[in-house]
C-alpha positions in Angstrom: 91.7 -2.8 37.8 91.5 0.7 35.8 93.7 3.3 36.7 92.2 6.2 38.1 95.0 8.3 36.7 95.2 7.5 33.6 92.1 9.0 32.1 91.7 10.4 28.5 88.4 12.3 27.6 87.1 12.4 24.2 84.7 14.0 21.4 83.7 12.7 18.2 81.4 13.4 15.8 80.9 11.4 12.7 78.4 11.7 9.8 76.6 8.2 9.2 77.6 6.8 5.8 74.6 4.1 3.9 76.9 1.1 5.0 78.4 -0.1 8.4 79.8 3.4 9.5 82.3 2.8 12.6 81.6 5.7 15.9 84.0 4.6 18.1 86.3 1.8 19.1 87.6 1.0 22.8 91.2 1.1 22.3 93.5 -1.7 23.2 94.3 -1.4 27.3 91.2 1.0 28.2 88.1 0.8 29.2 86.0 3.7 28.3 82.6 5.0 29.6 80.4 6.6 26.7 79.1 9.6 28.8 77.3 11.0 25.3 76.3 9.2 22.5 73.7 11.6 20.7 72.4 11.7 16.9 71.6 15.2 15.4 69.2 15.0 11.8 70.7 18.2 9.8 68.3 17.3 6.5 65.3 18.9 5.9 63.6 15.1 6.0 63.0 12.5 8.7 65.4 10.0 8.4 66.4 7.1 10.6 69.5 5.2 11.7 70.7 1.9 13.1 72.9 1.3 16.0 75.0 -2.0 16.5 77.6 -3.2 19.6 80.2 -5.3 18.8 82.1 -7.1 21.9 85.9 -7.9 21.2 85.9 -10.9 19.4 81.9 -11.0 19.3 79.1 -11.0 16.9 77.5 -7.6 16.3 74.0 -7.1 18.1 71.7 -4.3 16.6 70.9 -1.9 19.5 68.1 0.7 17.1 66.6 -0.6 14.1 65.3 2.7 11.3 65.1 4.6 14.2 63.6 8.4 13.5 65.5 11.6 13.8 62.8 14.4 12.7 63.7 16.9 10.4 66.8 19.7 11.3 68.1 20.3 14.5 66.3 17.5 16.4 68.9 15.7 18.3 68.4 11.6 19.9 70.0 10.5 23.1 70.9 6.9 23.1 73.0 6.9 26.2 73.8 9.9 28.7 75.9 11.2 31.9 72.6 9.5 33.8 72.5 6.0 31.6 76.4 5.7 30.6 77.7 2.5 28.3 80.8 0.7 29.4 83.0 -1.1 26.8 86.4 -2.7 27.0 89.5 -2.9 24.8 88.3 -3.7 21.1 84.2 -3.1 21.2 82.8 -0.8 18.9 79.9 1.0 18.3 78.5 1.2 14.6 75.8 3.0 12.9 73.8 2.8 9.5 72.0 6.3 8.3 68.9 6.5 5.8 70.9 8.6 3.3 74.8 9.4 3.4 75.9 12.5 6.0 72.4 13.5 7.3 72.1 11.9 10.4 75.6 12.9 12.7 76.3 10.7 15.8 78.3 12.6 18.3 80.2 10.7 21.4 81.9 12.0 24.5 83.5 9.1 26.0 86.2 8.5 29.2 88.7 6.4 28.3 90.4 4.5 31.6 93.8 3.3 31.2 93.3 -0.9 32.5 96.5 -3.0 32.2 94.5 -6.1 32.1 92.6 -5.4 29.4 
């Protein structure tokens, strides 16, 4: 069982490189809750990303295939505060951009301390 208690809150932001970029990792002992995982386009051309999830010890399953983030500014919500992602200790979330540093994932994630993990 999580503890309560033991809570760490997060923000990252990472430009999506042509090859397997990593987002975010669930550390060893956590549990973490991605309240934000959002994907800003700051080129002046569409481009499009993928989105894998890896479970701990797991094969990777491709969550997006090329998808479209219009032209500068526009921003994609994959998950949100009202449809949250839960990972344990060693998942990870990876992405593939259309052209290197364009397409920017940002996370907010809660990170629960869990002994059993």
């Amino acid at each position: 069982m999580p503890k309560l208690d033991t809570v760490k809150f997060r923000s990252i932001v990472v430009p999506l490189g042509t090859g397997s970029t990593g987002i975010y990792t669930a550390p060893a002992n956590f549990t973490s809750v991605i309240k934000l995982l959002a994907l800003s386009n700051i080129d002046t051309s569409d481009r499009t990303f993928d989105l894998s999830y890896t479970p701990s010890g797991g094969s990777a399953q491709q969550l997006l295939d090329a998808f479209s983030v219009a032209t500068a500014t526009n921003i994609v919500y994959v998950f949100d505060d009202g449809k949250p992602f839960f990972m344990n200790a060693g998942d990870a979330l990876t992405g593939v951009g259309s052209t290197a540093s364009t397409v920017i994932a940002m996370l907010a994630v809660e990170e629960f301390f869990d002994p059993n993990r």
